[in-house]
Structures are given as C-alpha cells and as structure tokens.
XYZ file of C-alpha atoms in Angstrom:
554
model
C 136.984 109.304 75.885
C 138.924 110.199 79.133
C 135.310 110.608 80.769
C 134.751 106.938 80.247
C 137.987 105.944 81.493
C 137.668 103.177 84.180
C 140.844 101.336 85.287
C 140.900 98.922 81.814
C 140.660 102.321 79.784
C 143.602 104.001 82.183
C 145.944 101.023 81.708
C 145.411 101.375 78.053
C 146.123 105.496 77.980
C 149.536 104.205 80.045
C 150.343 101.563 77.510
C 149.872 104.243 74.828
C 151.734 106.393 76.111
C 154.748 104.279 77.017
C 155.004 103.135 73.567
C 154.162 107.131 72.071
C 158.152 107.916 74.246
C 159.201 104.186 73.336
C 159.135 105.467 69.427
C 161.026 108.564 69.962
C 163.325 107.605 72.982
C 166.677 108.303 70.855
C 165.389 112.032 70.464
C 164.671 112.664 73.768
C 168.254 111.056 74.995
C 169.667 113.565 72.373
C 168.580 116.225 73.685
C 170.617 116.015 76.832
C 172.912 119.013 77.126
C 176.438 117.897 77.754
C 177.653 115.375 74.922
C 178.945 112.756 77.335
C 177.658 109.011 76.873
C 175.147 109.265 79.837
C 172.298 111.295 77.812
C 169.942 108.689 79.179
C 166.822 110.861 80.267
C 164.275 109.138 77.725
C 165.328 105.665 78.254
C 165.340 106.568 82.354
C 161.732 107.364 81.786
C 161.004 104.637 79.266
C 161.801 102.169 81.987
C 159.842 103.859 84.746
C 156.459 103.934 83.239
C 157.139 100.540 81.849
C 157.388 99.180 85.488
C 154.185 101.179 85.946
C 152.310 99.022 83.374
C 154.129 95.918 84.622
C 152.183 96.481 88.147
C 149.109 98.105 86.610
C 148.425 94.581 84.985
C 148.486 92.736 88.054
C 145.611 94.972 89.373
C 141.916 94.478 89.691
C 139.669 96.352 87.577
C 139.163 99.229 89.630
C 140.342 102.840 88.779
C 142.055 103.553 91.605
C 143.949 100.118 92.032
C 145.256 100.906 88.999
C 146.670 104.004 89.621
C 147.160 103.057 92.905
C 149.393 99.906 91.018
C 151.148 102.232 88.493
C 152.215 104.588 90.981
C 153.646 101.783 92.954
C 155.210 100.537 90.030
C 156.593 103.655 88.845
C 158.264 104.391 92.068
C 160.145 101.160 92.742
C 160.922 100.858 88.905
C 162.283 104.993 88.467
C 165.363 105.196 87.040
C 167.193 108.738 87.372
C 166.149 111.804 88.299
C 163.639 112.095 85.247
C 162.203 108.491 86.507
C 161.674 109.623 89.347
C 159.486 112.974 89.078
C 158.297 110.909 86.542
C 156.833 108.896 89.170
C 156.017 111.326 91.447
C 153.331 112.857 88.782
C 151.876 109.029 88.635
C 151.322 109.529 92.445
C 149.464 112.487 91.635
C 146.739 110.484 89.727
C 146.956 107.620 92.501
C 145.602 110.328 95.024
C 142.920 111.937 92.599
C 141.619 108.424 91.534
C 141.022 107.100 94.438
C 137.820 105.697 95.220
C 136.580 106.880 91.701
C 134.495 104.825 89.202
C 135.613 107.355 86.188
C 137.789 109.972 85.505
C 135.757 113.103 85.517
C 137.146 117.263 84.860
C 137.379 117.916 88.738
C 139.537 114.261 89.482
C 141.769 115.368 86.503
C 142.228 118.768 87.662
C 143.236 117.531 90.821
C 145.871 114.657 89.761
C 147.193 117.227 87.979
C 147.543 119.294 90.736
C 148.626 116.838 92.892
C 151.270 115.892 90.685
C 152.767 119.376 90.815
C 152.975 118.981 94.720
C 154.995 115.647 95.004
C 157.454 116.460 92.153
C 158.266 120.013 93.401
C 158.401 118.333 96.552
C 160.921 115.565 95.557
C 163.460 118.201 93.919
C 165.215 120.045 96.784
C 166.081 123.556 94.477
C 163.350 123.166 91.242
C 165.191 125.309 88.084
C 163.691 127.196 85.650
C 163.632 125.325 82.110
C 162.737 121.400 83.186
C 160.256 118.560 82.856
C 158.875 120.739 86.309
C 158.353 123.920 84.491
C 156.498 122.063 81.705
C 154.275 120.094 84.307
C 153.339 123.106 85.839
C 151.912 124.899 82.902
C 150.368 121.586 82.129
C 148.274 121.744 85.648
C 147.602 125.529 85.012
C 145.795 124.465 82.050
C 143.775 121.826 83.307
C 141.982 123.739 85.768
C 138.774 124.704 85.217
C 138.257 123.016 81.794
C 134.735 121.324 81.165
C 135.406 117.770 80.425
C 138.158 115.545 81.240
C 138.679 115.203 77.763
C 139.193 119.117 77.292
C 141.134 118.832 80.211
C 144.150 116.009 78.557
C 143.728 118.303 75.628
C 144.765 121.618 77.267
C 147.340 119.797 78.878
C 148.596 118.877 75.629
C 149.057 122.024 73.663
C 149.948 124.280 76.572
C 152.936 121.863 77.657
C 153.739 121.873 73.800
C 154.544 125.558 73.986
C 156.246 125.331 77.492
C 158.675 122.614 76.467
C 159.608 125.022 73.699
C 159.913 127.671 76.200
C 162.419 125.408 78.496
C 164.706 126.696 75.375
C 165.135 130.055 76.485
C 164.069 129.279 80.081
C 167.091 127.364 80.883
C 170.691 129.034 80.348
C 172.543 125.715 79.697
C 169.531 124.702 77.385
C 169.751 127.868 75.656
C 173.311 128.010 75.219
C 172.685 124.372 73.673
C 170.097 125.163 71.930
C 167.447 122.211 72.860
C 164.478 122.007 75.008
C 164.690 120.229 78.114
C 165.210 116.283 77.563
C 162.306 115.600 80.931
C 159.622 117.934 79.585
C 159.673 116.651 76.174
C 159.503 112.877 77.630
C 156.446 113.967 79.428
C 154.661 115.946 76.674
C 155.077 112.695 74.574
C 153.924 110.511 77.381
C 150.545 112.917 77.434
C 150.426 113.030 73.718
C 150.604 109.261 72.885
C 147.731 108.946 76.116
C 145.412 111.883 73.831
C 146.110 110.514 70.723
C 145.151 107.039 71.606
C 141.723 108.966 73.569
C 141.584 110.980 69.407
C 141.867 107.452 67.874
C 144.578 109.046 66.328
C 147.466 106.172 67.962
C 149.225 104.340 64.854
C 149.949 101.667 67.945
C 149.526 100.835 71.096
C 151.478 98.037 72.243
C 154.373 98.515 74.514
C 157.146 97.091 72.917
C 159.927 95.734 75.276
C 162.703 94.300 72.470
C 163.344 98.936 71.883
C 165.081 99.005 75.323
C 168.523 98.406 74.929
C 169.057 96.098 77.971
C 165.724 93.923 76.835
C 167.510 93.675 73.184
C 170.802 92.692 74.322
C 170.637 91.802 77.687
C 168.118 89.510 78.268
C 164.475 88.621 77.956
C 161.698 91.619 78.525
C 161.425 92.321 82.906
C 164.849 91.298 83.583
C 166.244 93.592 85.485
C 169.501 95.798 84.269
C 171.306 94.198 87.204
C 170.852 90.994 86.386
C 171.873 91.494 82.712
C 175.279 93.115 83.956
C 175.524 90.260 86.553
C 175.719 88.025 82.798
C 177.953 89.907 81.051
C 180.311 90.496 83.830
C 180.587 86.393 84.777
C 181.298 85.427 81.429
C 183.911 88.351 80.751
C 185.786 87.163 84.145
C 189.432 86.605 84.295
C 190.673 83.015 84.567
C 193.743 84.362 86.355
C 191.991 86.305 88.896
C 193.853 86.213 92.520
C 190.530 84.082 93.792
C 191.640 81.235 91.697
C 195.062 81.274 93.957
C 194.962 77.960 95.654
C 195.732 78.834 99.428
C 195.596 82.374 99.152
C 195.126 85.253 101.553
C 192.763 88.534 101.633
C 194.438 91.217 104.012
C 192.766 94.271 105.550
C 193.816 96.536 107.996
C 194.331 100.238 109.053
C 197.287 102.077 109.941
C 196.719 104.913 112.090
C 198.969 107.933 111.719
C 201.302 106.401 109.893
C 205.400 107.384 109.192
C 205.098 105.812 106.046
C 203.173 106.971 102.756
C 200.952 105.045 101.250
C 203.199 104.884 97.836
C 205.802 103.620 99.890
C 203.927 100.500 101.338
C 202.097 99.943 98.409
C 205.573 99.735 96.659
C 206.898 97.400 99.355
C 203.380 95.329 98.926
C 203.948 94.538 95.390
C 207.837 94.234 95.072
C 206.955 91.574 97.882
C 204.704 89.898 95.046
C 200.803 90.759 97.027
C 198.050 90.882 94.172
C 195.312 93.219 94.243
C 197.303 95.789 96.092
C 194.949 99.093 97.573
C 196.679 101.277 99.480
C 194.952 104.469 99.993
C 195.585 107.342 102.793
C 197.078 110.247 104.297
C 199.109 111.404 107.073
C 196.389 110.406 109.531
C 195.627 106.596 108.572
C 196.145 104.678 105.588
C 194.290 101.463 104.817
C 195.582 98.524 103.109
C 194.032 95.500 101.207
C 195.623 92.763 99.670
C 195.775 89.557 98.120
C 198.773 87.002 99.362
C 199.962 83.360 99.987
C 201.656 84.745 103.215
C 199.259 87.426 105.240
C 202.187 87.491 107.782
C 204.722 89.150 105.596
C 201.460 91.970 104.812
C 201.240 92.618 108.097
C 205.001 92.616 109.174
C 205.309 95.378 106.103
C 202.252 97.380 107.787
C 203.972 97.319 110.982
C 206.909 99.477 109.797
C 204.781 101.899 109.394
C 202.715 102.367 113.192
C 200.653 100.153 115.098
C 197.728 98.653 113.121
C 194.211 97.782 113.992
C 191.296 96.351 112.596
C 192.978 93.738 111.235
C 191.371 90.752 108.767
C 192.830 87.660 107.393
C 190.139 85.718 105.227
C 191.098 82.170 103.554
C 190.216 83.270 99.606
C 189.494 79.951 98.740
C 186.313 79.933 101.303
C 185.314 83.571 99.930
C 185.692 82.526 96.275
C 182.380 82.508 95.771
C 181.213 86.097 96.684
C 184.327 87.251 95.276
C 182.860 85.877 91.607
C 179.449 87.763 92.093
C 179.727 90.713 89.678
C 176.603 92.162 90.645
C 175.254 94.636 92.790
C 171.923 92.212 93.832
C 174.429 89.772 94.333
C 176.708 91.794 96.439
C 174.021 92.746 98.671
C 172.913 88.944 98.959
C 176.298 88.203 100.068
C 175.816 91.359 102.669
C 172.836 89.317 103.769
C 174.629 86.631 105.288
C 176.498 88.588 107.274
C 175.117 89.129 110.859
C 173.372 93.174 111.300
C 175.687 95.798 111.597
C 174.619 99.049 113.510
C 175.660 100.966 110.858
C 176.256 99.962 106.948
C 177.306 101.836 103.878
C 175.878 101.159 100.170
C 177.505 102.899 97.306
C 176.989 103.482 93.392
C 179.602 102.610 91.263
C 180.277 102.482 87.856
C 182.599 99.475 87.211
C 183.926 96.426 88.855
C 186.968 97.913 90.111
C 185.241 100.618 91.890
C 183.266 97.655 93.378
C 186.247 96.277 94.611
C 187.137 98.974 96.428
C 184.073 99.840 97.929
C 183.740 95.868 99.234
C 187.722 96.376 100.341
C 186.050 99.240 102.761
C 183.669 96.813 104.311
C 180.669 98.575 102.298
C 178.317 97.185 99.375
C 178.745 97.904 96.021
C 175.690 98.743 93.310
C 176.247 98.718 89.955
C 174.959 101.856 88.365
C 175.996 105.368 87.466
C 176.262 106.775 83.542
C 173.601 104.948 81.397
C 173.234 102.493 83.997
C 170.994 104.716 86.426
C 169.924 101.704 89.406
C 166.025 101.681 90.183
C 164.434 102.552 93.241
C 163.571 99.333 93.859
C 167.297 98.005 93.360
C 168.716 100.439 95.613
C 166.126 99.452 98.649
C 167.452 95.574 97.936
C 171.177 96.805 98.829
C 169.716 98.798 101.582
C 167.816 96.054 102.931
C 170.189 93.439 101.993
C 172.787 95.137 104.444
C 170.324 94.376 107.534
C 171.874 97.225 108.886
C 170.361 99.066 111.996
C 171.348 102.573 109.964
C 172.508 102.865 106.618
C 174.698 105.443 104.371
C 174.087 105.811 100.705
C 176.374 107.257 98.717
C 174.845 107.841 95.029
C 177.384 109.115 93.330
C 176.420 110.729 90.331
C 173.694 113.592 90.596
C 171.172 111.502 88.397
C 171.100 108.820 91.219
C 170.245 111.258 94.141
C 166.950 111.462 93.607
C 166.162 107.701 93.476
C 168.515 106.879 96.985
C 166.146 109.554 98.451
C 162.919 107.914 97.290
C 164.268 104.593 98.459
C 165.488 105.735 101.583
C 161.800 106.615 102.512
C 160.627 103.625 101.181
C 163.089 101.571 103.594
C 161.975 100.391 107.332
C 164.996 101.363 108.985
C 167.405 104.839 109.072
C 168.700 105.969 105.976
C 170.626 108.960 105.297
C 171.685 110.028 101.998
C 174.971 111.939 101.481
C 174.600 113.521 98.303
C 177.710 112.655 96.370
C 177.238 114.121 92.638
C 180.369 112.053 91.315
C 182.741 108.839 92.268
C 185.006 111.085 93.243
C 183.176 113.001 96.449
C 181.819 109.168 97.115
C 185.431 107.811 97.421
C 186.237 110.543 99.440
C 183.352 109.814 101.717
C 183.947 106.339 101.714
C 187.247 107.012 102.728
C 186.446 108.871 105.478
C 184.083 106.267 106.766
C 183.984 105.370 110.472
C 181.376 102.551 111.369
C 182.479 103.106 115.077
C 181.680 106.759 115.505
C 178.152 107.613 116.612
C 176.183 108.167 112.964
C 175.289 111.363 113.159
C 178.905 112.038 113.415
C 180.291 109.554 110.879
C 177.824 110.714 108.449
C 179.412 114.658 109.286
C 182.559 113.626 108.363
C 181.541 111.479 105.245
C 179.804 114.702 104.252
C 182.379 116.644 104.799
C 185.530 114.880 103.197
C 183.444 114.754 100.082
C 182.571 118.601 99.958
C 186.437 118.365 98.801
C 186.462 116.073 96.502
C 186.508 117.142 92.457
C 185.884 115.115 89.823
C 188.123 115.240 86.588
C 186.459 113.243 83.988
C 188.002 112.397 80.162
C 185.025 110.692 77.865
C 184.326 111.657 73.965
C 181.767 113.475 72.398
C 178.820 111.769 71.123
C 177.887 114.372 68.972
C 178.615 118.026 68.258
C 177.512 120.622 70.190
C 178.321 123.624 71.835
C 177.953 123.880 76.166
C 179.796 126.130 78.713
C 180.973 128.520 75.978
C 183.148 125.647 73.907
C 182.025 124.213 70.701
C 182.539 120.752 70.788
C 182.432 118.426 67.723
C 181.307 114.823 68.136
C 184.107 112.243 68.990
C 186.138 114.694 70.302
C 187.786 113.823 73.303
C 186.235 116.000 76.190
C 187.347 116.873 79.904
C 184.013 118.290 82.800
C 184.878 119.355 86.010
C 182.530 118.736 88.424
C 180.099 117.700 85.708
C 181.445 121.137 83.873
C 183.071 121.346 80.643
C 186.680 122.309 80.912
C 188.521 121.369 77.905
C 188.316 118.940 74.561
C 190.607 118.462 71.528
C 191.813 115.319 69.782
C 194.078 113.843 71.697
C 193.291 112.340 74.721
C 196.899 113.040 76.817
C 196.672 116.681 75.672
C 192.868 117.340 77.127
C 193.538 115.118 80.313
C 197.196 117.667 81.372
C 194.608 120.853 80.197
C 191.773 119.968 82.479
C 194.165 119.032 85.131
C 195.726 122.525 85.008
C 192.474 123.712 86.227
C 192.346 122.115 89.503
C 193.432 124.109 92.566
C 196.894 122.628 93.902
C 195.558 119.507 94.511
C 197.261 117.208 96.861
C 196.218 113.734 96.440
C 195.582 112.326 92.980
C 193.944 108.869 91.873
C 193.955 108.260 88.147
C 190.726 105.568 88.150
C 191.362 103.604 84.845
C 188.382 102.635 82.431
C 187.665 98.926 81.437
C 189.444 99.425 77.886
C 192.256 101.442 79.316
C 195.743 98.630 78.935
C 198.619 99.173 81.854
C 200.710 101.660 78.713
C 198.083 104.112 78.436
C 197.081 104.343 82.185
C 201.165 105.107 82.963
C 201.036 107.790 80.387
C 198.063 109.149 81.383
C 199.934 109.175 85.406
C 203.023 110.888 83.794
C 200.930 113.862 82.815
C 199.688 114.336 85.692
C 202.826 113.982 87.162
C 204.107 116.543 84.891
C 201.479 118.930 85.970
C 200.730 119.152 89.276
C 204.687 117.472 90.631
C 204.158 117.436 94.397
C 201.029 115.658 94.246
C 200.084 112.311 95.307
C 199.505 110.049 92.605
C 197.751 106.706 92.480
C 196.330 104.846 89.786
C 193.161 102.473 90.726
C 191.371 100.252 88.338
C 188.103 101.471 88.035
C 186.420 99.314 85.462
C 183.983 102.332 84.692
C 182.389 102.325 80.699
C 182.528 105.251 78.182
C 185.240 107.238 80.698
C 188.536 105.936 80.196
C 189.865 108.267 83.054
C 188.475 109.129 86.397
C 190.660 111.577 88.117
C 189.518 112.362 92.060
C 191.327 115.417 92.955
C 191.474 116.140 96.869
C-alpha cells in the first residue's frame, strides 16, 4: 500500500517503475514524431530515473532522504528534455516528503502538485499535447482523493485517457498519428509504481544490460561518455597529423581580410598543411593548421592583412590531449589550463565537430542525436573550464533543457544561448569574442546564430507521415530547421531539393558524416554548387552518426 510507504517501500515503487518503461522503452522511442534516428525520448527517461535509483540506494532509510536522493539523482543523471521534466516531477515528491514518516493522501496531493510547478517552470513556452499536459491531468486527479492509494490510482487512469488525448491535442502528433512519446513514458513510470502497490508487477528488478550503452558499451553505471571515449580510442587513425614527428599546430585570426577564406585554405593545402580550417568572411577569417613549418602558415596569412592572436604549439608536447576523444576528457584537459574570464562549452555530435570547436579555443562535449549528455556531464565541462563566466552552446533543442538545469546547478555565471542545431552553434561559435565584455559577446553569439539554418540529410527509420509528406522507412529524408522539407531515394536528389529551399544563402559548409568517403562528400559539394552558384562553399569533417550531411546555411 502507498499509505505504508516509508523510504524502503518508495525505492521499491521507483525500481518498479523504472523497469515497468525499461520493458517497453522501444515503444515509447517509436513514438517520436519525425522518423530521424534521434527518437530517443524513452531511453532519455530510462536513464534519468535509473540515476534516481542509483542515488536513492545510497540513502538512509528515511522517506524524505530518499526522495530527497532520487531527486538529486534524477537531476544530475537527466538526459534530454523528457529527462529532465522527468526530474523536475521527482523534485515534486522531494518537497512533499519531506520530513514525513509515510506517504499519506494530503503529501501525495501535494508532490503532485508540486511537480506541476517545477516542470511548467523548467519549459519556457509549455505546448498543448506533451508529457506536461498528461502530468497535469494527473495532479487534477489526485486532489482530494481519500487515500494515497486512491490517489496513485486516479493518477493512473486519468493520465491513461490524457496521453490518448495528446493525439488530437498536439497538431504534429495528430498529423502523425501517435500520442506524445513523454506522457506515455510517465504513465508507464506511474503504472509499473501501482501495479507493483496491486501486486500485480510480473518484475521488479531494474535491469541495466536493456540500455543500449550498458549492453554494448560497457559495464552497468558507466557513463555514455566514457563508453564513446572507448570506442573512439580504439577506432583512431594511425596516420593522424599528431603522430607527425616535429610537427606544428597554427592558429591565428585575420582581421578584415583581402583574401577569401577558399583562397588561403587553397594556398594552405597546395603548401602540404594537414588539418586545414579556414573559416570566415569579409570581416576576419580564422585559420588552424597542422605543419612541419608554422613560418610558411603564417607568411601565407600575411598576404592576406595583419594577423593577431597568433599560436604556435609543438604537436608532439600536445599529443596527448589531442588523443582524448571524449568530452570528460576534453574538459580535463581544459582543467589544466589556468582560469579564463570567460569560456565557451559546446555540444557536438562527432569528432570533427570537436575539432573545430577545440580549434576555437572552446571545449567540446560529446552529445547531440541519441547521445543526449546528462546534467551532470554538462556541469563537469562547465566546471572543468574554471572559467570566471561560461557560454553553453547546446546545440540541438533536446539538450537545452539540461544546459539550463546545469547552469543553475553551477557556482559560477552561466549563460545559455539556445542553439536548436550545430548549425546556429557554429555560427555562434564563430562569432565568439572572449575579449568583449560578456554581456556583449554573448549578444553577438546570440545573434549570429538567429541566422544560422540547419539543412540536415538522414533516412527514415520507419514510415510515417509528418509536415504533410508521407514518408516510408529508409527513405532518405531532408528537415529544415528540424522541419521536414523533402525525401526520396536518392540521397544527391533530396540534398539539391532541400537546398532549393533555403533563402539565397551566402556561406555554405557541407559537414560530412563519419561514413561519408572524400567521392561522395565532393558530389554532395557539386550540388550544392549547382544550386545555389554564388555561394560560399566549404566542406568540414564533421564526424556526426546517422546524418551523413550537415549543411549550415548563413
């Protein structure tokens, strides 16, 4: 009975829970409206309660140390925007809980409440049709109920029939025809917690080995990061630059330049440079490379104005952070480094994009599609910076949520810029200036992104039909700004379609995926080419998963 439960009995109603979503996580990532390979809203929330538990069994006996523990836990383990409201609710039951023996009707009633506050709270613009919606009816039928008992119960069936409602309540669920992915995950969280309080639970126990990155990656509580830290070390390159005995790595910014950046870039490589980035405009363009002779690098950026903030690092002495293909890794290496007055952390989704984000002076995280990074991972980077002020850049809209939460967790300034793709966070990246005061630097990060656009080429992982196209499953498929634009069968074909439907863009970077070869990525440049002719193009190796092209239009 929920009126009996003390903190043993709550960890148990977690634990049954957990393992209620654990058996039908694969549904709930289905039902994820767009059929890209990031439909990762169950296994977000999966991971987040199961970092609940984790802390809940390090807690005393008490009730409210262990909600007080799970709600901890949940917040620094939330994965995605799911994870986090997710956790927000478990805050809920921290507050009613505490000092309480027993859950009782009125303590229920108000956790239930209080759960509505923080997630509405943590959402900046709630919509109609989500796991909110479905938590709200839930709290409306708590209230006033007899028993606690009664009161799980009620929560129960009336979220039953508003998850089913988040059908019709929701235009892009409608149009899809599923109910929301988050309210579903919720309902079976409370479901597995009443059937275990029915006696009705088939099982209890939380099984670690159904999570993909437990299975595959590594033993149960290992973190995501450190599994990709793994797989990235042993898929390393013998014949990477860092193995150059003697070699060079070149930064430095050319302010207003009379060259273009194709041009020096050009110049760069026909000189024989590795790891050539050379990205700008008319106003500055910055340049980092790889060479046995820095002085030739810099004679080449001198034919093009007067450069400043010049760096020349031996490779052989950096070799060692340049290895560490992690994003706890990274920000150990930022930890070395003496405290910056202002730093910049941003989420990527591949090594390359790491590259280029540790080629701007900032710190790279691993996350993004199906790789969502915790709370608790993102305050490491942000901490790891020892930076007086830092910038996060999330880049993809599923992150957002999670920077914010860790930005209040952090002791020092944080500001989140709200990138929704790579695309606005490049931009903002770009735009970067650790030297201007931060209120202003932050203006202009926010700023260069807010004209940014994302063109993104993935395929379908199953059929469906979303912004008025009907879409069959490994289909190739092209969003805009997270919107569906085109699809078809061949890849070339859908990439020149969507890019048809960007607006005269001036500056183009193809970012390449890890299985994308040198042939395909110049093809994939000529179309572009083809379509939009006085455009700058660049191609960038990205290193993303499941999108073979990244195109930031600007």
């Amino acid at each position: 009975m929920v009126a009996q439960c003390d903190g043993t009995r709550l960890l148990r109603l977690i634990e049954a829970a957990s393992a209620r979503l654990a058996r039908s996580v694969d549904e709930v990532n289905a039902l994820n409206v767009y059929p890209v390979p990031d439909g990762d809203t169950g296994t977000n929330m999966l991971h987040t309660v199961r970092s609940a538990i984790a802390h809940a069994r390090t807690a005393g006996p008490d009730l409210g140390d262990v909600a007080a523990a799970a709600a901890h836990g949940a917040l620094m383990g939330a994965r995605g925007n799911s994870g986090v409201i997710l956790s927000q609710i478990l805050r809920g039951m921290k507050d009613a809980f505490a000092g309480k023996s027993v859950v009782d009707a009125r303590s229920l009633a108000l956790a239930f409440s209080a759960a509505r506050e923080h997630a509405f709270t943590a959402v900046t613009a709630p919509a109609p049709g989500t796991i909110l919606t479905a938590l709200a009816a839930m709290s409306d039928a708590v209230q006033g109920c007899a028993d606690a008992d009664q009161g799980l119960r009620a929560a129960v069936e009336r979220g039953a029939l508003a998850v089913e409602k988040t059908r019709e309540q929701n235009p892009t669920n409608r149009q899809a025809g599923v109910v929301d992915a988050g309210a579903r995950g919720l309902w079976l969280l409370l479901e597995g917690a009443l059937a275990d309080v029915e006696g009705r639970a088939a099982d209890t126990e939380d099984a670690p080995a159904t999570i993909a990155f437990d299975a595959a990656g590594g033993p149960p509580g290992r973190s995501a990061a450190a599994a990709r830290t793994s797989e990235h070390a042993s898929a390393q390159d013998d014949g990477d630059v860092a193995s150059w005995a003697g070699a060079y790595d070149v930064q430095f910014l050319v302010n207003a330049p009379t060259r273009s950046a194709d041009d020096l870039r050009e110049e760069m490589l026909a000189f024989g440079a590795d790891c050539v980035l050379v990205v700008g405009d008319e106003t500055a363009v910055k340049v980092h490379v790889h060479t046995l002779r820095p002085d030739e690098i810099i004679r080449i950026g001198l034919t093009a104005g007067r450069i400043a903030d010049v760096v020349v690092e031996d490779l052989d002495a950096m070799s060692a952070e340049h290895d560490q293909r992690s994003a706890r890794d990274a920000a150990a290496s930022a930890a070395a480094r003496s405290p910056a007055r202002l730093a910049v952390v941003a989420v990527v989704p591949g090594e390359g994009f790491a590259d280029i984000v540790r080629s701007a002076g900032a710190t790279p995280l691993l996350g993004g599609p199906t790789m969502n990074p915790s709370t608790e991972e993102l305050l490491q980077a942000i901490r790891a910076t020892r930076a007086a002020h830092v910038i996060v850049l999330p880049n993809d809209r599923n992150v957002i949520l999670a920077a914010e939460q860790a930005a209040l967790l952090a002791a020092g300034e944080v500001t989140v810029v709200p990138t929704r793709n790579v695309a606005q966070g490049m931009a903002a990246l770009l735009a970067f200036d650790g030297n201007k005061p931060t209120a202003e630097a932050v203006r202009v990060m926010e700023a260069a992104s807010g004209t940014a656009h994302a063109l993104e080429i993935t395929r379908a992982v199953r059929s469906s039909e979303v912004d008025g196209q009907r879409v069959k499953e490994g289909e190739t498929i092209a969003l805009i700004d997270g919107r569906l634009v085109a699809h078809g069968d061949d890849e070339l074909d859908v990439l020149a379609s969507a890019a048809k439907k960007l607006s005269r863009p001036e500056v183009l970077t193809l970012f390449t995926g890890s299985a994308v070869d040198e042939t395909r990525a110049q093809r994939a440049r000529d179309r572009l080419a083809a379509q939009w002719r006085d455009a700058e193009i660049q191609v960038l190796h990205g290193g993303q998963p499941h999108y073979p092209f990244i195109v930031a239009a600007e």
